[in-house]
mmCIF file of C-alpha atoms in Angstrom:
data_model
loop_
_atom_site.group_PDB
_atom_site.id
_atom_site.type_symbol
_atom_site.label_atom_id
_atom_site.label_comp_id
_atom_site.label_asym_id
_atom_site.label_seq_id
_atom_site.Cartn_x
_atom_site.Cartn_y
_atom_site.Cartn_z
ATOM 1 C CA MET A 17 -4.098 -33.229 -8.345
ATOM 2 C CA LYS A 18 -4.747 -28.828 -8.319
ATOM 3 C CA VAL A 19 -5.314 -27.515 -4.877
ATOM 4 C CA LEU A 20 -6.170 -24.162 -3.831
ATOM 5 C CA ILE A 21 -4.184 -22.295 -1.087
ATOM 6 C CA VAL A 22 -5.929 -19.271 0.325
ATOM 7 C CA LYS A 23 -4.115 -17.515 2.908
ATOM 8 C CA THR A 24 -5.469 -13.621 1.855
ATOM 9 C CA SER A 25 -2.710 -11.482 4.128
ATOM 10 C CA SER A 26 -0.585 -10.140 5.480
ATOM 11 C CA MET A 27 2.388 -10.138 4.099
ATOM 12 C CA GLY A 28 3.932 -11.871 7.419
ATOM 13 C CA ASP A 29 1.380 -14.550 7.026
ATOM 14 C CA VAL A 30 2.007 -15.192 2.922
ATOM 15 C CA ILE A 31 5.574 -15.545 3.621
ATOM 16 C CA HIS A 32 5.009 -18.018 6.586
ATOM 17 C CA THR A 33 3.105 -20.284 3.967
ATOM 18 C CA PHE A 34 5.997 -20.431 1.690
ATOM 19 C CA PRO A 35 8.225 -23.420 3.751
ATOM 20 C CA ALA A 36 4.646 -25.742 3.933
ATOM 21 C CA VAL A 37 4.663 -25.142 0.149
ATOM 22 C CA GLU A 38 8.375 -26.147 -0.198
ATOM 23 C CA GLU A 39 7.834 -28.878 1.525
ATOM 24 C CA ALA A 40 4.605 -30.021 0.020
ATOM 25 C CA THR A 41 5.725 -30.157 -3.387
ATOM 26 C CA ARG A 42 8.874 -32.334 -2.310
ATOM 27 C CA ASN A 43 6.379 -35.100 -0.507
ATOM 28 C CA ARG A 44 3.811 -34.500 -3.530
ATOM 29 C CA SER A 45 4.929 -33.870 -6.740
ATOM 30 C CA ASP A 46 1.634 -34.893 -8.212
ATOM 31 C CA ILE A 47 0.170 -32.265 -6.849
ATOM 32 C CA SER A 48 0.484 -28.571 -8.664
ATOM 33 C CA PHE A 49 -0.588 -25.520 -6.321
ATOM 34 C CA ASP A 50 -2.708 -22.294 -7.090
ATOM 35 C CA TRP A 51 -3.356 -19.413 -4.576
ATOM 36 C CA CYS A 52 -5.347 -16.801 -3.625
ATOM 37 C CA ALA A 53 -4.297 -13.539 -2.354
ATOM 38 C CA GLU A 54 -5.251 -9.675 -1.758
ATOM 39 C CA GLU A 55 -4.099 -7.863 -4.355
ATOM 40 C CA PRO A 56 -0.782 -5.824 -2.780
ATOM 41 C CA PHE A 57 0.687 -9.361 -2.007
ATOM 42 C CA ALA A 58 0.048 -11.054 -5.121
ATOM 43 C CA GLY A 59 3.907 -10.366 -5.965
ATOM 44 C CA ILE A 60 5.519 -12.088 -3.112
ATOM 45 C CA VAL A 61 3.032 -15.048 -3.922
ATOM 46 C CA ALA A 62 4.909 -15.382 -7.028
ATOM 47 C CA LEU A 63 8.503 -15.463 -5.280
ATOM 48 C CA HIS A 64 7.757 -19.175 -5.159
ATOM 49 C CA PRO A 65 7.972 -21.355 -8.691
ATOM 50 C CA ALA A 66 5.653 -23.820 -7.277
ATOM 51 C CA ILE A 67 2.622 -21.533 -7.639
ATOM 52 C CA LYS A 68 1.017 -21.605 -11.150
ATOM 53 C CA THR A 69 -1.809 -19.195 -11.005
ATOM 54 C CA ILE A 70 -2.717 -16.170 -8.391
ATOM 55 C CA HIS A 71 -6.015 -15.071 -7.845
ATOM 56 C CA LYS A 72 -6.050 -12.040 -6.945
ATOM 57 C CA VAL A 73 -8.778 -10.915 -4.208
ATOM 58 C CA ALA A 74 -9.885 -7.352 -2.544
ATOM 59 C CA VAL A 75 -11.746 -8.563 0.721
ATOM 60 C CA ARG A 76 -10.472 -5.386 2.403
ATOM 61 C CA ARG A 77 -11.698 -3.228 -0.892
ATOM 62 C CA TRP A 78 -14.931 -5.346 -0.829
ATOM 63 C CA ARG A 79 -15.916 -4.670 2.814
ATOM 64 C CA LYS A 80 -15.802 -0.796 2.126
ATOM 65 C CA THR A 81 -18.082 -1.016 -1.414
ATOM 66 C CA LEU A 82 -20.413 -4.158 -0.866
ATOM 67 C CA LEU A 83 -23.099 -1.257 -2.181
ATOM 68 C CA ASP A 84 -21.377 -1.172 -5.192
ATOM 69 C CA GLY A 85 -22.404 -2.992 -8.468
ATOM 70 C CA GLY A 86 -18.291 -3.125 -9.217
ATOM 71 C CA THR A 87 -17.619 -4.945 -6.317
ATOM 72 C CA TRP A 88 -20.771 -7.902 -7.012
ATOM 73 C CA ARG A 89 -19.019 -8.275 -10.818
ATOM 74 C CA GLU A 90 -15.403 -8.757 -9.013
ATOM 75 C CA ILE A 91 -16.444 -11.481 -6.724
ATOM 76 C CA ALA A 92 -18.271 -12.897 -9.443
ATOM 77 C CA ALA A 93 -15.317 -12.910 -11.997
ATOM 78 C CA LEU A 94 -13.563 -14.698 -8.811
ATOM 79 C CA ARG A 95 -16.438 -17.073 -8.195
ATOM 80 C CA LYS A 96 -15.657 -17.955 -12.532
ATOM 81 C CA ALA A 97 -11.997 -18.206 -12.171
ATOM 82 C CA LEU A 98 -11.812 -20.288 -8.734
ATOM 83 C CA GLN A 99 -14.395 -23.023 -10.052
ATOM 84 C CA ALA A 100 -13.461 -23.375 -13.535
ATOM 85 C CA SER A 101 -10.306 -24.671 -12.607
ATOM 86 C CA ARG A 102 -11.595 -27.256 -10.855
ATOM 87 C CA TYR A 103 -9.743 -27.790 -7.747
ATOM 88 C CA ASP A 104 -9.388 -31.168 -6.079
ATOM 89 C CA LEU A 105 -9.174 -29.345 -3.111
ATOM 90 C CA VAL A 106 -8.924 -26.036 -1.280
ATOM 91 C CA ILE A 107 -6.380 -25.220 1.935
ATOM 92 C CA ASP A 108 -7.741 -22.397 3.847
ATOM 93 C CA ALA A 109 -4.513 -21.643 5.863
ATOM 94 C CA GLN A 110 -5.586 -18.783 7.274
ATOM 95 C CA GLY A 111 -8.627 -19.881 9.644
ATOM 96 C CA LEU A 112 -10.601 -16.758 9.335
ATOM 97 C CA LEU A 113 -14.692 -16.331 8.304
ATOM 98 C CA LYS A 114 -12.942 -14.107 5.933
ATOM 99 C CA SER A 115 -11.159 -16.642 4.377
ATOM 100 C CA ALA A 116 -13.130 -19.278 4.727
ATOM 101 C CA LEU A 117 -15.771 -17.439 2.364
ATOM 102 C CA VAL A 118 -13.604 -17.473 -0.380
ATOM 103 C CA ALA A 119 -12.573 -20.440 -0.256
ATOM 104 C CA ILE A 120 -16.293 -21.907 -0.829
ATOM 105 C CA GLN A 121 -16.350 -19.905 -4.051
ATOM 106 C CA ALA A 122 -13.972 -22.586 -5.756
ATOM 107 C CA GLY A 123 -16.906 -25.383 -5.477
ATOM 108 C CA ALA A 124 -14.105 -27.506 -3.850
ATOM 109 C CA PRO A 125 -13.737 -29.732 -0.573
ATOM 110 C CA ILE A 126 -11.597 -27.246 2.110
ATOM 111 C CA ALA A 127 -9.377 -28.290 4.383
ATOM 112 C CA GLY A 128 -8.421 -26.271 7.550
ATOM 113 C CA PHE A 129 -7.847 -26.398 11.155
ATOM 114 C CA ASP A 130 -10.084 -27.577 13.627
ATOM 115 C CA ARG A 131 -12.623 -26.087 15.678
ATOM 116 C CA ALA A 132 -10.228 -26.073 18.618
ATOM 117 C CA SER A 133 -7.042 -24.893 16.388
ATOM 118 C CA VAL A 134 -8.580 -22.225 14.334
ATOM 119 C CA ARG A 135 -8.253 -18.434 14.447
ATOM 120 C CA GLU A 136 -12.174 -18.045 14.281
ATOM 121 C CA PRO A 137 -14.007 -21.132 15.316
ATOM 122 C CA SER A 138 -16.803 -19.743 12.470
ATOM 123 C CA ALA A 139 -14.830 -20.629 9.922
ATOM 124 C CA THR A 140 -14.924 -24.210 10.549
ATOM 125 C CA LEU A 141 -18.544 -24.318 9.420
ATOM 126 C CA PHE A 142 -17.175 -24.442 6.102
ATOM 127 C CA TYR A 143 -14.682 -26.774 6.191
ATOM 128 C CA GLN A 144 -15.330 -30.288 4.885
ATOM 129 C CA ARG A 145 -11.700 -31.686 6.535
ATOM 130 C CA LYS A 146 -10.679 -30.522 9.730
ATOM 131 C CA TYR A 147 -7.254 -31.152 11.644
ATOM 132 C CA ALA A 148 -6.018 -30.816 14.687
ATOM 133 C CA VAL A 149 -3.042 -28.280 15.084
ATOM 134 C CA PRO A 150 -1.248 -27.119 18.143
ATOM 135 C CA ARG A 151 -1.900 -22.998 19.018
ATOM 136 C CA ASP A 152 1.276 -22.732 20.717
ATOM 137 C CA LEU A 153 3.373 -23.386 18.014
ATOM 138 C CA HIS A 154 4.909 -21.037 15.813
ATOM 139 C CA ALA A 155 2.303 -20.012 12.729
ATOM 140 C CA ILE A 156 5.272 -21.596 10.156
ATOM 141 C CA GLU A 157 5.321 -24.680 12.059
ATOM 142 C CA ARG A 158 1.050 -24.876 12.618
ATOM 143 C CA THR A 159 0.814 -24.121 8.284
ATOM 144 C CA ARG A 160 3.470 -27.073 7.614
ATOM 145 C CA ARG A 161 1.448 -29.003 9.950
ATOM 146 C CA LEU A 162 -1.464 -28.471 7.902
ATOM 147 C CA PHE A 163 -0.110 -29.439 4.908
ATOM 148 C CA GLY A 164 1.005 -32.251 5.899
ATOM 149 C CA LEU A 165 -2.012 -33.676 7.583
ATOM 150 C CA ALA A 166 -4.336 -32.144 4.571
ATOM 151 C CA LEU A 167 -1.933 -33.670 1.809
ATOM 152 C CA GLY A 168 -0.787 -36.903 3.701
ATOM 153 C CA TYR A 169 2.550 -37.252 4.938
ATOM 154 C CA GLN A 170 5.069 -36.084 7.831
ATOM 155 C CA PRO A 171 6.720 -32.789 8.103
ATOM 156 C CA ASP A 172 10.447 -32.815 8.625
ATOM 157 C CA LEU A 173 10.638 -30.116 11.741
ATOM 158 C CA SER A 174 13.900 -30.278 11.170
ATOM 159 C CA THR A 175 14.361 -28.274 8.535
ATOM 160 C CA LEU A 176 13.686 -24.507 7.236
ATOM 161 C CA GLU A 177 13.358 -23.816 3.563
ATOM 162 C CA SER A 178 11.044 -21.137 1.559
ATOM 163 C CA GLY A 179 12.031 -22.312 -1.480
ATOM 164 C CA ILE A 180 12.308 -18.679 -2.646
ATOM 165 C CA VAL A 181 14.355 -16.907 -4.081
ATOM 166 C CA PRO A 182 14.847 -12.706 -4.874
ATOM 167 C CA PRO A 183 13.351 -11.167 -8.064
ATOM 168 C CA ALA A 184 15.650 -9.761 -10.779
ATOM 169 C CA GLY A 185 16.590 -6.569 -11.106
ATOM 170 C CA SER A 186 18.122 -3.790 -9.195
ATOM 171 C CA PRO A 187 18.449 0.247 -9.501
ATOM 172 C CA PRO A 188 21.614 1.392 -10.392
ATOM 173 C CA GLY A 189 23.646 3.148 -7.897
ATOM 174 C CA ILE A 190 23.278 0.416 -4.774
ATOM 175 C CA GLU A 191 26.656 -0.966 -4.487
ATOM 176 C CA GLY A 192 29.189 -3.096 -2.515
ATOM 177 C CA ARG A 193 27.904 -4.405 1.190
ATOM 178 C CA THR A 194 24.340 -2.985 2.009
ATOM 179 C CA ALA A 195 22.310 -3.517 5.486
ATOM 180 C CA PHE A 196 18.951 -2.499 4.324
ATOM 181 C CA LEU A 197 17.165 -0.565 7.266
ATOM 182 C CA LEU A 198 13.320 -1.344 7.640
ATOM 183 C CA HIS A 199 12.238 1.243 9.884
ATOM 184 C CA GLY A 200 8.382 1.229 8.522
ATOM 185 C CA THR A 201 5.984 -0.733 10.173
ATOM 186 C CA SER A 202 2.309 -0.437 10.639
ATOM 187 C CA ARG A 203 1.513 -0.038 14.347
ATOM 188 C CA GLU A 204 3.291 3.058 16.313
ATOM 189 C CA ASP A 205 4.279 0.874 19.097
ATOM 190 C CA LYS A 206 6.371 -1.068 17.082
ATOM 191 C CA LYS A 207 8.523 1.862 15.390
ATOM 192 C CA TRP A 208 11.637 2.468 16.992
ATOM 193 C CA PRO A 209 12.797 5.603 17.437
ATOM 194 C CA VAL A 210 14.481 7.779 14.746
ATOM 195 C CA GLU A 211 17.169 8.915 16.793
ATOM 196 C CA ASP A 212 18.109 4.764 16.820
ATOM 197 C CA TRP A 213 17.930 4.338 13.322
ATOM 198 C CA ILE A 214 20.213 6.978 12.796
ATOM 199 C CA GLU A 215 22.618 5.845 15.383
ATOM 200 C CA THR A 216 22.554 2.419 13.709
ATOM 201 C CA ALA A 217 23.299 3.986 10.249
ATOM 202 C CA ARG A 218 25.828 5.337 11.792
ATOM 203 C CA GLN A 219 27.727 2.194 13.100
ATOM 204 C CA LEU A 220 27.181 0.306 9.419
ATOM 205 C CA ALA A 221 28.927 3.150 7.841
ATOM 206 C CA ASP A 222 31.845 2.748 9.839
ATOM 207 C CA ARG A 223 32.181 -0.636 8.989
ATOM 208 C CA GLN A 224 31.903 0.089 5.739
ATOM 209 C CA PHE A 225 28.090 -0.994 4.865
ATOM 210 C CA VAL A 226 25.696 1.120 2.863
ATOM 211 C CA PRO A 227 22.741 2.047 4.576
ATOM 212 C CA VAL A 228 19.570 1.595 2.556
ATOM 213 C CA VAL A 229 16.503 3.272 3.371
ATOM 214 C CA THR A 230 13.054 3.605 1.208
ATOM 215 C CA TRP A 231 9.219 4.452 2.290
ATOM 216 C CA SER A 232 6.114 3.791 1.126
ATOM 217 C CA ASN A 233 3.533 6.685 3.177
ATOM 218 C CA GLU A 234 4.789 10.072 4.213
ATOM 219 C CA ALA A 235 5.704 9.627 7.478
ATOM 220 C CA GLU A 236 7.459 6.429 6.886
ATOM 221 C CA LYS A 237 9.490 8.803 4.093
ATOM 222 C CA LYS A 238 9.696 11.343 7.201
ATOM 223 C CA VAL A 239 12.236 9.133 8.878
ATOM 224 C CA ALA A 240 13.739 7.464 5.624
ATOM 225 C CA GLN A 241 14.934 11.441 4.857
ATOM 226 C CA ALA A 242 15.800 11.883 8.378
ATOM 227 C CA ILE A 243 18.271 9.057 8.399
ATOM 228 C CA ALA A 244 19.535 10.267 4.904
ATOM 229 C CA GLY A 245 20.426 13.641 6.173
ATOM 230 C CA ALA A 246 22.177 12.127 9.068
ATOM 231 C CA VAL A 247 24.109 9.840 7.681
ATOM 232 C CA PRO A 248 26.372 10.521 4.824
ATOM 233 C CA GLY A 249 26.318 7.355 1.700
ATOM 234 C CA THR A 250 23.044 6.391 2.718
ATOM 235 C CA VAL A 251 21.151 5.478 -0.272
ATOM 236 C CA LEU A 252 17.242 6.843 -0.154
ATOM 237 C CA VAL A 253 15.020 4.202 -2.303
ATOM 238 C CA ALA A 254 12.236 6.299 -3.372
ATOM 239 C CA LYS A 255 8.661 4.672 -2.691
ATOM 240 C CA SER A 256 8.717 1.349 -5.220
ATOM 241 C CA PRO A 257 6.568 -1.254 -6.174
ATOM 242 C CA LEU A 258 6.900 -4.171 -3.888
ATOM 243 C CA ALA A 259 8.414 -6.357 -6.248
ATOM 244 C CA ASP A 260 11.435 -3.602 -6.737
ATOM 245 C CA VAL A 261 11.865 -3.225 -2.888
ATOM 246 C CA ALA A 262 12.735 -7.083 -2.658
ATOM 247 C CA ALA A 263 14.589 -7.413 -5.117
ATOM 248 C CA ILE A 264 16.899 -4.721 -3.781
ATOM 249 C CA LEU A 265 16.334 -6.385 -0.058
ATOM 250 C CA GLY A 266 17.061 -9.840 -1.594
ATOM 251 C CA ARG A 267 20.507 -8.926 -2.580
ATOM 252 C CA SER A 268 21.495 -6.784 0.746
ATOM 253 C CA THR A 269 24.193 -7.740 2.789
ATOM 254 C CA LEU A 270 22.381 -7.374 6.192
ATOM 255 C CA VAL A 271 19.095 -6.360 7.084
ATOM 256 C CA ILE A 272 17.373 -4.798 10.110
ATOM 257 C CA GLY A 273 13.621 -4.446 10.424
ATOM 258 C CA ALA A 274 11.019 -3.796 13.009
ATOM 259 C CA ASP A 275 8.117 -6.066 12.839
ATOM 260 C CA THR A 276 7.249 -5.524 9.465
ATOM 261 C CA GLY A 277 6.525 -8.038 6.318
ATOM 262 C CA LEU A 278 9.236 -7.184 4.502
ATOM 263 C CA THR A 279 11.546 -8.473 7.700
ATOM 264 C CA HIS A 280 10.330 -11.783 7.339
ATOM 265 C CA LEU A 281 10.544 -11.751 3.511
ATOM 266 C CA ALA A 282 14.450 -11.480 4.308
ATOM 267 C CA SER A 283 14.211 -14.178 6.499
ATOM 268 C CA ALA A 284 12.431 -16.534 4.086
ATOM 269 C CA PHE A 285 15.318 -15.466 1.651
ATOM 270 C CA GLY A 286 18.110 -16.534 3.947
ATOM 271 C CA LEU A 287 19.673 -13.219 4.659
ATOM 272 C CA PRO A 288 21.202 -12.385 8.043
ATOM 273 C CA THR A 289 18.350 -10.521 9.184
ATOM 274 C CA VAL A 290 18.050 -8.740 13.166
ATOM 275 C CA ALA A 291 14.332 -8.109 13.877
ATOM 276 C CA VAL A 292 13.523 -5.305 16.596
ATOM 277 C CA PHE A 293 10.480 -6.218 18.299
ATOM 278 C CA LEU A 294 9.117 -3.357 20.972
ATOM 279 C CA ALA A 295 5.293 -4.248 21.658
ATOM 280 C CA THR A 296 4.448 -7.849 19.841
ATOM 281 C CA GLU A 297 5.717 -11.365 20.597
ATOM 282 C CA PRO A 298 7.698 -12.495 18.514
ATOM 283 C CA GLY A 299 7.238 -16.397 19.691
ATOM 284 C CA LEU A 300 4.341 -17.502 17.039
ATOM 285 C CA THR A 301 4.745 -15.058 14.496
ATOM 286 C CA GLY A 302 8.616 -13.915 14.260
ATOM 287 C CA PRO A 303 10.890 -14.187 11.831
ATOM 288 C CA ARG A 304 12.792 -17.441 11.251
ATOM 289 C CA GLY A 305 15.553 -18.679 9.226
ATOM 290 C CA LYS A 306 18.925 -19.608 9.145
ATOM 291 C CA PHE A 307 20.249 -16.458 9.810
ATOM 292 C CA ALA A 308 17.095 -14.643 11.771
ATOM 293 C CA SER A 309 17.239 -13.124 15.204
ATOM 294 C CA THR A 310 14.823 -11.385 16.927
ATOM 295 C CA LEU A 311 15.589 -8.703 19.866
ATOM 296 C CA MET A 312 12.973 -8.230 22.287
ATOM 297 C CA ALA A 313 12.789 -4.874 23.703
ATOM 298 C CA PRO A 314 11.980 -5.814 27.504
ATOM 299 C CA THR A 315 9.381 -4.962 29.781
ATOM 300 C CA GLY A 316 9.366 -1.100 30.251
ATOM 301 C CA GLY A 317 12.827 -0.859 28.525
ATOM 302 C CA ARG A 318 14.461 -0.853 25.201
ATOM 303 C CA VAL A 319 16.554 -2.179 22.344
ATOM 304 C CA THR A 320 19.664 -0.310 21.893
ATOM 305 C CA PRO A 321 21.611 0.581 18.338
ATOM 306 C CA ALA A 322 24.385 -1.824 19.886
ATOM 307 C CA GLU A 323 22.626 -4.258 20.796
ATOM 308 C CA VAL A 324 21.361 -4.282 17.589
ATOM 309 C CA MET A 325 25.157 -4.070 15.958
ATOM 310 C CA ALA A 326 26.180 -6.963 18.050
ATOM 311 C CA GLU A 327 23.350 -9.120 16.653
ATOM 312 C CA ALA A 328 24.166 -8.201 13.205
ATOM 313 C CA GLU A 329 27.841 -8.670 13.505
ATOM 314 C CA ARG A 330 26.802 -12.718 14.930
ATOM 315 C CA LEU A 331 25.051 -13.350 12.559
ATOM 316 C CA LEU A 332 27.158 -11.816 9.662
ATOM 317 C CA ALA A 333 30.084 -14.140 11.021
ATOM 318 C CA LEU A 334 27.918 -17.312 11.270
ATOM 319 C CA ASN A 335 26.736 -16.331 7.958
ATOM 320 C CA SER A 336 30.300 -16.680 6.358
ATOM 321 C CA ARG A 337 30.914 -19.461 8.543
ATOM 322 C CA ALA A 338 27.918 -21.605 6.291
ATOM 323 C CA PRO A 339 28.630 -24.034 3.574
ATOM 324 C CA ALA A 340 28.476 -22.773 0.489
#
């Protein structure tokens, strides 16, 4: 049986789908999985060994160039590739109109959330199989239940395995106990103040950790440079492809991150991960993992570096006691 997964974005949403894929492969050895994902996240999808083919889409870019002939040629090529694959089933795990429009290009039956469960009810107009899944569950659990209903097995929600491992390779100069500080995030109200990142890096260095920072745009570059300039020994990784950053991340001893996709990736790798949430509710979309924890700023309050370090030390101790 050939199944196409449609979960085009964002990075966190893609990562939240991995436990469903992992569980499905264990319950249905007869199934092979392909995936449709936005171009920037194809390398993340490739981390799961069960995914055979990745079809890259560019919905975000296509929206801006709908009058361009090149855009329609790309869409036609995608449709041809999907239909040539002859899928038995498409699972729209995203539940948006845009993902449903991608899903129908395969010309196969589509399974998804029902109208009461889906994020955008209009998407269900394109589904042949619709399943009720409570909306008050974490995104990981919702996706696992959807896959179980669509593929005919009962998810074991007492376990959580992503099935991914870090890509090989790590640049020279990053050695010892490393703590990756993921300060970059898409919204201003999600950003922890730079002085708190600097103080956290100082406390990590005092505990013989090597702080690691990187950046993906000019605003993040200034923050990364400020941290590295204030705390000697901090490793500043230049802007790099996502797969290279994932390789460094996956070999870290500890990860401290804002509400961003790479923080979710760290938790999926099973790393001790402290997430700092300032403006969003982590209950439905926060990082999940054996050694992941989220600190949520109280209304009108803040998360302090001391609180972050205390939680980091707790997770590191928990990890050290875990069976190999």
